Amino acid sequence: MLSTSTTRAPDQAPSSTRPGDDRARAVAGQAAVSRLGAPVRSRLRLGQVLVVVSGLLSIAPYVALVQLGDILVTAHEAGSAPDPERVRATVMVLIGAYSTRLLLYSLALLITHFADLALRDRLRRDIVARLTRTPLSWFTASTSGRLRKAVQDDTTTVHTVIAHGPVERLNAVVTPVALLACAFWIDWRLGLLSVGTIPLYFATYSLSMRGMNEKTVEMDRRLENISSAMVEFVAGIGVVKAFGQVGRAHAAYLRAGDEFSTFYRAWAMSMMNISCLSITWVSIPVLLLVNLGGGSLLLRAGLVTLPQVLATTLIALVLPGAMVTIASVSWSYQQAGAAALRLCDILDAPTLSAAVHPRRPDGARVEIEHVSYSYGRTLAVDDACLTLVPGTVTALLGPSGSGKSTLATLIARFADPDAGTVRIGGVDLRDMDEQTLYDTVSFVLQDPQLLDAPIRDNIALGRPDADLEQVRAAARVAQIDDFIMTLPSGYDTVVGRDTALSGGQAQRIAIARAVLCDTPVILLDEATAMADPESEAEIQQALAELVKGRTVLVIAHRPAAVRGAHRVVVMDRGRIVATGTHDELLNEPHYRALLRQGGVAVDPQENSHD
């Protein structure tokens, strides 16, 4: 798949926040869960109504059990057979009530699960739609690990609180309340016995849950650090191996894992003793001891009957299951809160404004007027003014970090400038619709990005309606058709699965993509910089065909790339410091410095030593 990532330095440490920040994020997380669930709230409420009815029906089997016990005990004491009609009727009530309860509960879960499927589909669609309208600067601040976790993992995490949470949490409240009411209806003394250990459970359980919201957010953040460290390590494996930094990059992942393990171990150990004590209060041996022991004393005193003792004892044994469900769902809500926050961060990501009254450009003249742009507080482009004339090639030269790539991306409207205007054909880019912009500007990146898809689809990415002959014609211009036809599946060969392409081959496919788009404005991020020597000549030939009669801007990372350019523009620290031809700029200090750094002689004396 196409990946937009920002590689983090191998030794970058995970971020940490203060407890107060975690508490605020925990509260915000619950609000985010509520916000995400809003589109399916009516269906969730329908499921909850069914659960309430199901919970109320839960008392019927116990009432019927007491009635059945009384029938059998009374008949036994009278020395006669029990009335078969009454027994049959009571058993039918018991079976019918229990079956109806299960049916309503299952139907409620079915409704909420369908609601969850619809919500997750909508979330993923909304996320993709949002990301397609988000400026490139937002991706620069977001690691690919974070985005992957949000799109894949977080939508699944929210599943629990949508498909299960509304039903199970309400059922865990309604059913125990109904059963306790039934127990007190049977006998108030037995009812007190059935709930006798619950206050002790909640008292100790609340101690173990102190700071749970904040710790859950912190744990989730550390898991995100692990995910990001792994994704960035894999994404940058070629670079870190080439520069002998595998140990450092691997150490960053291990450090993130160790920090999570240390945090989780300390948290788990602090909770373990208290959690074990709280569970003991509602364990089966303790509940049987309290209810059967207390019930036998009341039975001996003649205050209750044996069926009543058995019924309330069964109720007491059911209650802890509901409390465990509440605890489990509460934990899921804590996790879902952090996931929902990340999803909302993406859904709230800034987007490029849509044109209210779209206009089409008149020609391919590019005008950059007093443009400034910043990444956060870092100024990348400072009051740039530049005009690109149709039919000419302009080389944009400057040291790393000078802002040349940022300026080029503003022409493709990867982002909107903080100040100033970018026009093509006399039309502000903000007044063009997306399709018009795509039909006007194409970008050939230095590091070509191809989809895990057939080569034909990769070339036709900008023109999916193109037929095979049109695709092949573009490939021939890009000097890549002969190679593709040597592959067993030809243009149906899947990149990354059926074949591994060299840098030069991938670059020529990217050029073929631009040729097929046939846009009047071309932005080239020095397409030969990453190519092998054998491919460079073919790429240069392909580029020569591509730029004919178009408005071309070449981002030059090497001084040699200015050859053939009609004009050279030099940038330094975000500003355009010089403009002219190669000969005109030979005495310009910035340009001379760049030529010297690239090993290009600028003085006659230097030429004489070559």
XYZ file of C-alpha atoms in Angstrom:
610
model
C 0.000 0.000 0.000
C 0.937 3.595 -0.483
C 2.559 4.839 2.677
C 2.768 8.407 3.954
C 5.079 8.341 6.912
C 7.460 10.448 8.851
C 10.505 8.515 9.983
C 11.368 9.174 13.566
C 14.975 9.240 14.648
C 16.055 5.890 16.136
C 16.910 7.367 19.490
C 13.803 9.497 19.888
C 12.321 8.975 23.321
C 8.619 8.360 23.875
C 6.632 11.312 25.085
C 5.342 11.626 28.606
C 2.600 13.732 30.087
C 1.546 14.896 33.497
C -1.186 13.081 35.497
C -3.487 16.084 35.155
C -3.214 15.846 31.368
C -4.036 12.131 31.512
C -7.105 12.820 33.657
C -8.343 15.427 31.203
C -7.759 13.064 28.269
C -9.668 10.303 30.071
C -12.695 12.574 30.473
C -12.368 13.744 26.877
C -12.113 10.106 25.792
C -15.546 9.283 27.185
C -16.978 12.315 25.401
C -15.297 11.111 22.192
C -16.908 7.660 22.566
C -20.309 9.326 22.902
C -19.614 11.481 19.844
C -18.566 8.560 17.655
C -21.621 6.529 18.671
C -24.067 9.348 17.859
C -24.914 8.165 14.288
C -26.195 4.779 15.587
C -27.584 5.973 18.917
C -31.215 5.231 18.022
C -30.349 1.594 17.274
C -28.351 1.323 20.477
C -31.335 2.630 22.452
C -33.610 0.053 20.832
C -31.190 -2.638 21.983
C -31.223 -1.166 25.482
C -35.044 -1.237 25.619
C -34.961 -4.942 24.778
C -32.336 -5.493 27.469
C -34.464 -3.776 30.115
C -37.387 -6.088 29.293
C -34.994 -9.043 29.296
C -33.635 -8.019 32.696
C -37.092 -7.746 34.211
C -37.934 -11.201 32.899
C -34.918 -12.584 34.763
C -36.913 -12.660 38.026
C -39.643 -14.920 36.594
C -37.630 -18.185 36.749
C -36.790 -17.605 40.438
C -40.375 -16.773 41.337
C -41.500 -19.886 39.463
C -38.798 -21.913 41.243
C -40.093 -20.809 44.653
C -43.655 -21.604 43.603
C -42.629 -25.028 42.343
C -40.739 -25.725 45.572
C -43.760 -24.726 47.666
C -45.983 -27.028 45.609
C -43.644 -29.972 46.073
C -42.996 -29.327 49.787
C -46.703 -28.831 50.568
C -47.623 -32.039 48.755
C -44.854 -33.922 50.557
C -45.975 -32.677 53.957
C -49.583 -33.622 53.148
C -48.508 -37.079 52.020
C -50.116 -36.629 48.609
C -48.959 -36.247 45.040
C -48.438 -32.678 43.763
C -51.066 -31.272 41.417
C -49.708 -32.065 37.930
C -51.518 -29.111 36.311
C -49.937 -26.631 38.723
C -46.511 -28.233 38.305
C -46.834 -28.184 34.521
C -47.997 -24.571 34.489
C -45.172 -23.445 36.778
C -42.532 -25.277 34.716
C -43.912 -23.751 31.499
C -43.732 -20.288 33.029
C -40.142 -20.937 34.075
C -39.099 -22.217 30.642
C -41.060 -19.560 28.740
C -39.709 -16.654 30.793
C -36.132 -17.877 30.546
C -36.387 -18.526 26.795
C -37.982 -15.116 26.144
C -35.250 -13.462 28.190
C -32.524 -15.153 26.130
C -34.306 -14.299 22.872
C -34.640 -10.597 23.745
C -31.040 -10.405 24.953
C -29.738 -12.073 21.766
C -31.883 -9.784 19.631
C -30.492 -6.745 21.476
C -26.919 -7.899 20.822
C -27.763 -8.543 17.164
C -29.071 -4.985 16.783
C -26.026 -3.410 18.438
C -23.638 -5.572 16.416
C -25.249 -4.449 13.158
C -25.042 -0.889 14.449
C -21.326 -1.419 15.168
C -20.692 -2.782 11.663
C -22.407 0.245 10.146
C -20.496 2.612 12.422
C -17.078 1.098 11.725
C -17.725 1.174 7.981
C -18.769 4.816 8.274
C -15.752 5.672 10.441
C -13.273 4.177 7.992
C -14.945 5.930 5.080
C -14.992 9.247 6.956
C -11.336 8.839 7.918
C -10.259 8.123 4.345
C -12.363 11.029 3.060
C -10.835 13.318 5.686
C -7.262 12.262 4.970
C -7.699 12.945 1.256
C -8.519 16.590 2.109
C -5.881 17.027 4.818
C -2.789 19.158 4.083
C 0.566 17.416 3.897
C 1.836 19.306 6.955
C -0.580 17.331 9.134
C 0.973 14.053 8.006
C 4.411 15.461 8.765
C 3.389 15.741 12.427
C 1.738 12.286 12.531
C 3.712 9.039 12.461
C 2.551 6.228 10.194
C 2.349 3.993 13.284
C -0.189 6.335 14.823
C -2.294 6.461 11.661
C -2.173 2.685 11.211
C -3.259 2.142 14.817
C -6.155 4.572 14.407
C -7.476 3.240 11.095
C -6.999 -0.475 11.823
C -6.835 -1.023 15.580
C -8.839 1.828 17.089
C -11.941 1.238 14.981
C -11.854 -2.358 16.269
C -11.339 -1.222 19.877
C -14.476 0.928 19.669
C -16.368 -2.241 18.660
C -16.669 -3.409 22.273
C -18.364 -0.277 23.576
C -20.773 -0.115 20.622
C -21.632 -3.765 20.014
C -21.457 -4.916 23.653
C -21.190 -1.935 25.967
C -24.741 -0.481 25.815
C -26.369 -3.905 26.143
C -24.059 -5.625 28.604
C -23.567 -2.636 30.890
C -27.319 -1.968 31.151
C -28.050 -5.672 31.541
C -25.453 -5.838 34.326
C -27.426 -3.124 36.154
C -31.060 -4.039 35.400
C -30.736 -7.775 36.011
C -29.090 -7.534 39.472
C -31.582 -4.850 40.563
C -34.491 -7.023 39.417
C -33.027 -10.103 41.114
C -32.394 -8.228 44.362
C -35.978 -6.972 44.294
C -37.052 -10.581 43.820
C -34.861 -11.722 46.714
C -36.320 -9.103 49.055
C -39.815 -10.011 47.833
C -39.146 -13.634 48.726
C -37.921 -12.629 52.193
C -36.204 -9.430 53.299
C -33.853 -11.284 55.642
C -32.698 -13.623 52.874
C -32.377 -10.580 50.616
C -29.970 -8.988 53.079
C -27.905 -12.179 53.133
C -27.703 -12.256 49.321
C -26.152 -8.778 49.241
C -24.182 -9.039 52.483
C -20.722 -9.317 50.868
C -21.311 -6.897 47.973
C -20.506 -3.683 49.918
C -17.202 -5.263 50.971
C -16.476 -6.120 47.334
C -17.133 -2.568 46.120
C -15.139 -1.034 48.970
C -12.004 -3.012 48.109
C -12.589 -2.868 44.346
C -12.780 0.936 44.400
C -9.330 1.022 46.005
C -7.873 -1.005 43.143
C -9.498 1.298 40.558
C -7.987 4.529 41.834
C -6.372 6.421 38.961
C -7.637 3.859 36.436
C -8.567 6.478 33.811
C -5.176 8.144 33.881
C -3.260 4.856 33.947
C -5.284 3.464 31.048
C -4.489 6.514 28.937
C -0.803 6.233 29.864
C -0.724 2.511 29.039
C -2.389 3.156 25.687
C 0.156 5.885 24.930
C 3.032 3.528 25.660
C 1.487 0.892 23.385
C 1.289 3.546 20.672
C 5.003 4.246 21.191
C 5.736 0.555 20.643
C 3.614 0.492 17.480
C 5.241 3.647 16.113
C 8.745 2.418 16.927
C 8.136 -0.848 15.085
C 6.494 0.763 12.040
C 9.211 3.407 11.717
C 11.954 0.807 12.205
C 10.565 -1.345 9.387
C 9.866 1.682 7.136
C 13.408 2.981 7.535
C 15.259 -0.342 7.668
C 17.149 0.395 4.460
C 18.468 3.691 5.790
C 19.421 2.441 9.251
C 21.189 -0.613 7.802
C 23.021 1.473 5.232
C 24.374 3.748 7.944
C 25.016 1.043 10.523
C 22.265 2.251 12.869
C 20.333 -1.025 13.192
C 21.417 -1.341 16.812
C 20.167 2.126 17.706
C 16.864 1.688 15.841
C 16.326 -1.718 17.444
C 17.213 -0.243 20.810
C 14.468 2.375 20.372
C 11.896 -0.391 19.937
C 13.284 -2.360 22.877
C 13.280 0.772 25.031
C 9.622 1.415 24.216
C 8.818 -2.211 25.077
C 10.794 -2.118 28.320
C 9.121 1.118 29.407
C 5.691 -0.394 28.781
C 6.608 -3.584 30.658
C 7.978 -1.625 33.630
C 4.881 0.577 33.778
C 2.457 -2.331 33.433
C 4.291 -4.500 35.974
C 4.258 -1.739 38.583
C 0.589 -1.071 37.956
C -0.395 -4.754 38.041
C 1.534 -5.455 41.246
C -0.094 -2.506 43.026
C -3.542 -3.810 42.062
C -3.015 -7.524 42.602
C -3.424 -7.853 46.369
C -6.461 -5.577 46.568
C -8.060 -7.227 43.523
C -7.620 -10.695 45.013
C -9.262 -9.551 48.253
C -12.194 -7.973 46.422
C -12.781 -11.124 44.381
C -12.718 -13.228 47.557
C -15.811 -11.432 48.920
C -17.922 -12.642 45.984
C -16.335 -16.068 45.488
C -18.629 -19.115 45.452
C -17.385 -20.593 48.787
C -17.945 -17.303 50.631
C -21.387 -16.778 49.065
C -22.500 -20.340 49.872
C -21.218 -20.013 53.430
C -23.089 -16.751 54.040
C -26.369 -17.608 52.295
C -26.731 -21.290 53.187
C -25.344 -20.748 56.682
C -27.593 -17.759 57.399
C -30.525 -19.381 55.586
C -30.264 -22.568 57.645
C -30.482 -20.521 60.851
C -33.626 -18.774 59.576
C -35.004 -22.098 58.371
C -34.453 -23.685 61.796
C -36.269 -20.741 63.386
C -39.223 -21.354 61.065
C -38.974 -17.916 59.482
C -38.399 -19.104 55.904
C -38.916 -22.173 53.751
C -36.306 -24.338 52.043
C -37.318 -23.256 48.486
C -36.922 -19.638 49.546
C -33.405 -20.294 50.871
C -32.403 -22.125 47.684
C -33.856 -19.439 45.412
C -32.144 -16.539 47.171
C -28.879 -18.505 47.299
C -29.030 -18.962 43.516
C -29.690 -15.240 43.146
C -26.667 -14.463 45.327
C -24.486 -16.689 43.109
C -25.648 -14.868 39.947
C -24.939 -11.329 41.224
C -21.083 -11.457 41.060
C -21.236 -12.294 37.355
C -23.030 -9.018 36.744
C -20.394 -7.096 38.715
C -17.586 -8.749 36.757
C -19.370 -7.716 33.564
C -19.571 -4.114 34.791
C -15.851 -4.139 35.585
C -14.992 -5.687 32.213
C -17.141 -3.250 30.239
C -15.778 -0.325 32.269
C -12.252 -1.404 31.347
C -13.306 -1.582 27.693
C -14.717 1.928 27.942
C -11.365 3.164 29.279
C -9.516 1.639 26.336
C -12.139 2.814 23.868
C -11.858 6.351 25.233
C -8.207 6.603 24.201
C -9.009 4.990 20.833
C -11.951 7.338 20.254
C -9.743 10.347 20.984
C -7.278 9.304 18.286
C -10.106 8.742 15.831
C -11.592 12.141 16.625
C -8.145 13.721 16.178
C -8.134 12.379 12.622
C -11.769 13.311 11.962
C -10.978 16.823 13.234
C -7.768 17.148 11.214
C -7.580 20.420 9.291
C -8.714 20.220 5.694
C -8.084 22.255 2.593
C -11.031 24.513 1.838
C -13.221 23.610 -1.130
C -13.810 26.174 -3.868
C -17.196 27.871 -3.532
C -17.300 28.904 -7.201
C -14.726 26.709 -9.006
C -12.793 28.274 -11.863
C -10.593 26.789 -14.572
C -7.124 28.227 -15.270
C -6.416 30.127 -18.451
C -3.020 28.771 -19.457
C -0.179 27.268 -17.425
C 1.577 30.347 -16.052
C 2.415 29.801 -12.339
C 2.584 32.870 -10.120
C 3.787 32.735 -6.515
C 3.106 36.043 -4.787
C 4.540 36.821 -1.340
C 3.989 33.265 -0.104
C 4.934 32.244 3.432
C 4.392 28.872 5.082
C 5.311 27.346 8.447
C 5.415 23.886 9.989
C 4.167 24.751 13.453
C 6.568 27.452 14.654
C 9.213 26.660 12.031
C 9.137 29.035 9.063
C 9.731 26.977 5.904
C 8.957 29.538 3.169
C 9.350 33.256 3.799
C 7.742 35.825 1.452
C 8.548 33.949 -1.752
C 7.797 35.583 -5.106
C 8.317 33.603 -8.307
C 6.810 33.252 -11.787
C 7.069 30.084 -13.893
C 6.599 30.760 -17.591
C 4.942 28.135 -19.837
C 7.391 26.285 -22.051
C 10.341 26.846 -19.685
C 12.187 24.743 -17.124
C 13.007 26.396 -13.797
C 15.504 24.739 -11.451
C 14.969 25.341 -7.743
C 18.274 24.957 -5.930
C 19.200 25.222 -2.266
C 20.723 23.406 0.709
C 18.744 20.886 2.712
C 16.013 22.613 4.708
C 16.000 25.707 2.524
C 12.280 25.305 1.746
C 12.482 24.355 -1.916
C 10.435 21.137 -1.569
C 7.857 22.932 0.560
C 7.476 25.660 -2.046
C 6.923 23.042 -4.751
C 4.271 21.245 -2.703
C 2.392 24.526 -2.320
C 2.115 24.671 -6.132
C 0.515 21.211 -6.031
C -1.653 22.429 -3.130
C -0.486 19.782 -0.692
C -1.142 22.643 1.739
C -2.355 26.239 1.620
C 0.126 29.046 2.324
C -0.144 30.931 5.612
C 0.161 34.151 3.617
C 0.268 35.071 -0.036
C -1.219 33.466 -3.123
C -0.338 30.721 -5.596
C -2.004 31.093 -9.014
C -2.032 28.950 -12.127
C -3.420 30.494 -15.272
C -4.520 33.515 -13.277
C -6.641 31.415 -10.858
C -5.930 31.057 -7.142
C -5.465 27.373 -6.325
C -8.117 27.780 -3.618
C -10.616 28.656 -6.352
C -10.028 25.391 -8.256
C -11.791 22.136 -7.526
C -9.690 19.036 -6.930
C -10.194 17.511 -10.360
C -9.212 20.710 -12.142
C -6.035 20.914 -10.050
C -5.203 17.255 -10.781
C -5.754 17.925 -14.493
C -3.372 20.886 -14.309
C -0.460 19.808 -12.077
C 1.416 16.523 -11.734
C 4.272 15.738 -9.369
C 7.131 13.282 -9.954
C 8.691 12.613 -6.566
C 12.327 11.876 -5.906
C 11.308 8.694 -4.071
C 8.547 7.200 -6.251
C 5.657 5.676 -4.344
C 3.878 2.788 -6.038
C 0.763 0.912 -4.979
C 0.716 -2.812 -4.311
C -1.258 -3.167 -7.526
C -0.704 -4.120 -11.192
C 1.769 -1.937 -13.096
C -1.059 -0.893 -15.430
C -3.066 0.496 -12.485
C 0.012 2.263 -11.132
C 0.559 4.080 -14.424
C -3.156 4.847 -14.853
C -3.531 6.146 -11.291
C -4.296 9.669 -12.479
C -6.398 8.469 -15.432
C -8.171 5.259 -14.414
C -10.242 5.336 -17.636
C -7.141 5.005 -19.844
C -7.005 1.873 -22.012
C -3.989 -0.396 -22.330
C -2.714 1.247 -25.513
C -2.704 4.670 -23.863
C -0.890 3.207 -20.858
C 1.705 1.560 -23.091
C 2.205 4.772 -25.077
C 2.993 6.606 -21.818
C 5.336 3.804 -20.774
C 7.187 4.023 -24.073
C 7.774 7.737 -23.539
C 9.100 6.878 -20.075
C 11.475 4.235 -21.548
C 9.911 1.443 -19.441
C 7.602 -0.404 -21.891
C 10.268 -2.871 -23.070
C 11.080 -3.899 -19.525
C 7.412 -4.354 -18.560
C 6.784 -6.591 -21.583
C 9.606 -8.915 -20.442
C 7.714 -9.659 -17.227
C 5.636 -12.897 -17.240
C 2.367 -11.036 -16.616
C 3.330 -7.867 -18.462
C 1.235 -4.891 -17.389
C -0.782 -7.121 -15.035
C 2.315 -7.765 -12.916
C 1.575 -6.761 -9.312
C 4.236 -4.486 -7.826
C 5.712 -5.891 -4.630
C 4.168 -9.353 -5.079
C 5.119 -10.547 -8.561
C 8.259 -8.463 -8.987
C 10.639 -6.156 -7.137
C 11.489 -2.995 -9.044
C 14.754 -1.113 -8.886
C 14.739 2.573 -8.023
C 15.219 3.545 -11.659
C 12.417 1.264 -12.862
C 10.003 2.596 -10.241
C 10.971 6.143 -11.189
C 10.211 5.530 -14.856
C 6.787 4.109 -13.948
C 6.164 7.303 -11.978
C 7.216 9.331 -15.037
C 4.869 7.260 -17.229
C 2.097 8.136 -14.763
C 2.849 11.846 -15.257
C 3.015 11.417 -19.047
C -0.422 9.785 -19.067
C -1.879 12.578 -16.942
C -0.662 15.024 -19.631
C -0.819 18.063 -17.331
C 0.490 21.455 -18.455
C 2.417 21.970 -15.202
C 5.041 19.448 -14.066
C 6.872 19.425 -10.737
C 9.980 17.239 -10.628
C 11.757 16.428 -7.376
C 15.067 15.675 -9.167
C 13.884 12.371 -10.527
C 17.385 10.974 -11.161
C 18.746 11.528 -7.662
C 17.819 8.019 -6.466
C 18.439 6.195 -9.768
C 21.236 3.783 -10.487
C 23.801 4.883 -13.139
C 22.385 2.502 -15.764
C 18.895 3.967 -15.409
C 19.877 7.638 -15.158
C 20.377 8.121 -18.896
C 17.029 6.506 -19.691
C 15.294 8.633 -17.053
C 16.903 11.790 -18.448
C 15.655 10.847 -21.899
C 12.145 10.196 -20.512
C 12.169 13.535 -18.711
C 13.250 15.350 -21.867
C 10.110 14.036 -23.583
C 7.923 14.790 -20.562
C 8.805 18.480 -20.175
C 8.354 19.534 -23.789
C 6.021 22.534 -24.056
C 5.101 22.496 -20.371
C 5.660 24.677 -17.318
C 8.295 22.757 -15.383
C 9.810 23.242 -11.943
C 12.734 20.978 -11.045
C 13.698 20.703 -7.386
C 17.454 20.338 -7.682
C 19.294 18.602 -4.880
C 22.504 18.450 -6.935
C 24.009 21.427 -8.799
C 24.462 19.269 -11.886
C 20.674 19.063 -12.195
C 20.459 22.734 -13.306
C 21.867 21.808 -16.705
C 19.267 22.490 -19.380
C 17.211 24.780 -17.134
C 16.128 28.108 -18.593
C 16.342 29.719 -15.176
C 17.821 28.915 -11.767
C 16.205 29.968 -8.497
C 18.299 29.752 -5.322
C 16.659 29.397 -1.892
C 18.215 29.704 1.551
C 16.414 29.528 4.914
C 13.016 29.786 3.285
C 13.770 32.846 1.148
C 14.483 33.184 -2.553
C 17.939 34.790 -2.538
C 18.840 34.720 -6.221
C 17.242 34.238 -9.642
C 18.844 34.034 -13.084
C 20.581 31.784 -15.574
C 23.561 29.642 -14.667
C 25.988 32.147 -16.197
C 24.293 35.120 -14.553
C 24.548 33.547 -11.107
C 28.190 32.475 -11.216
C 29.179 35.499 -9.124
C 26.260 35.116 -6.672
C 27.669 33.911 -3.284
C 24.895 31.422 -2.449
C 24.987 29.834 -5.886
C 28.793 29.624 -5.913
C 28.738 27.967 -2.496
C 26.233 25.355 -3.697
C 28.297 24.651 -6.818
C 31.443 24.186 -4.748
C 29.628 21.865 -2.325
C 28.521 19.798 -5.322
C 32.059 19.568 -6.650
C 31.387 21.869 -9.639
C 34.234 24.206 -10.635
C 33.199 27.866 -10.778
C 36.545 29.624 -11.494
C 38.845 29.254 -14.488
C 41.669 28.288 -12.107
C 39.519 25.490 -10.741
C 38.758 24.258 -14.245
C 42.475 24.147 -15.018
C 43.074 21.671 -12.227
C 40.434 19.227 -13.416
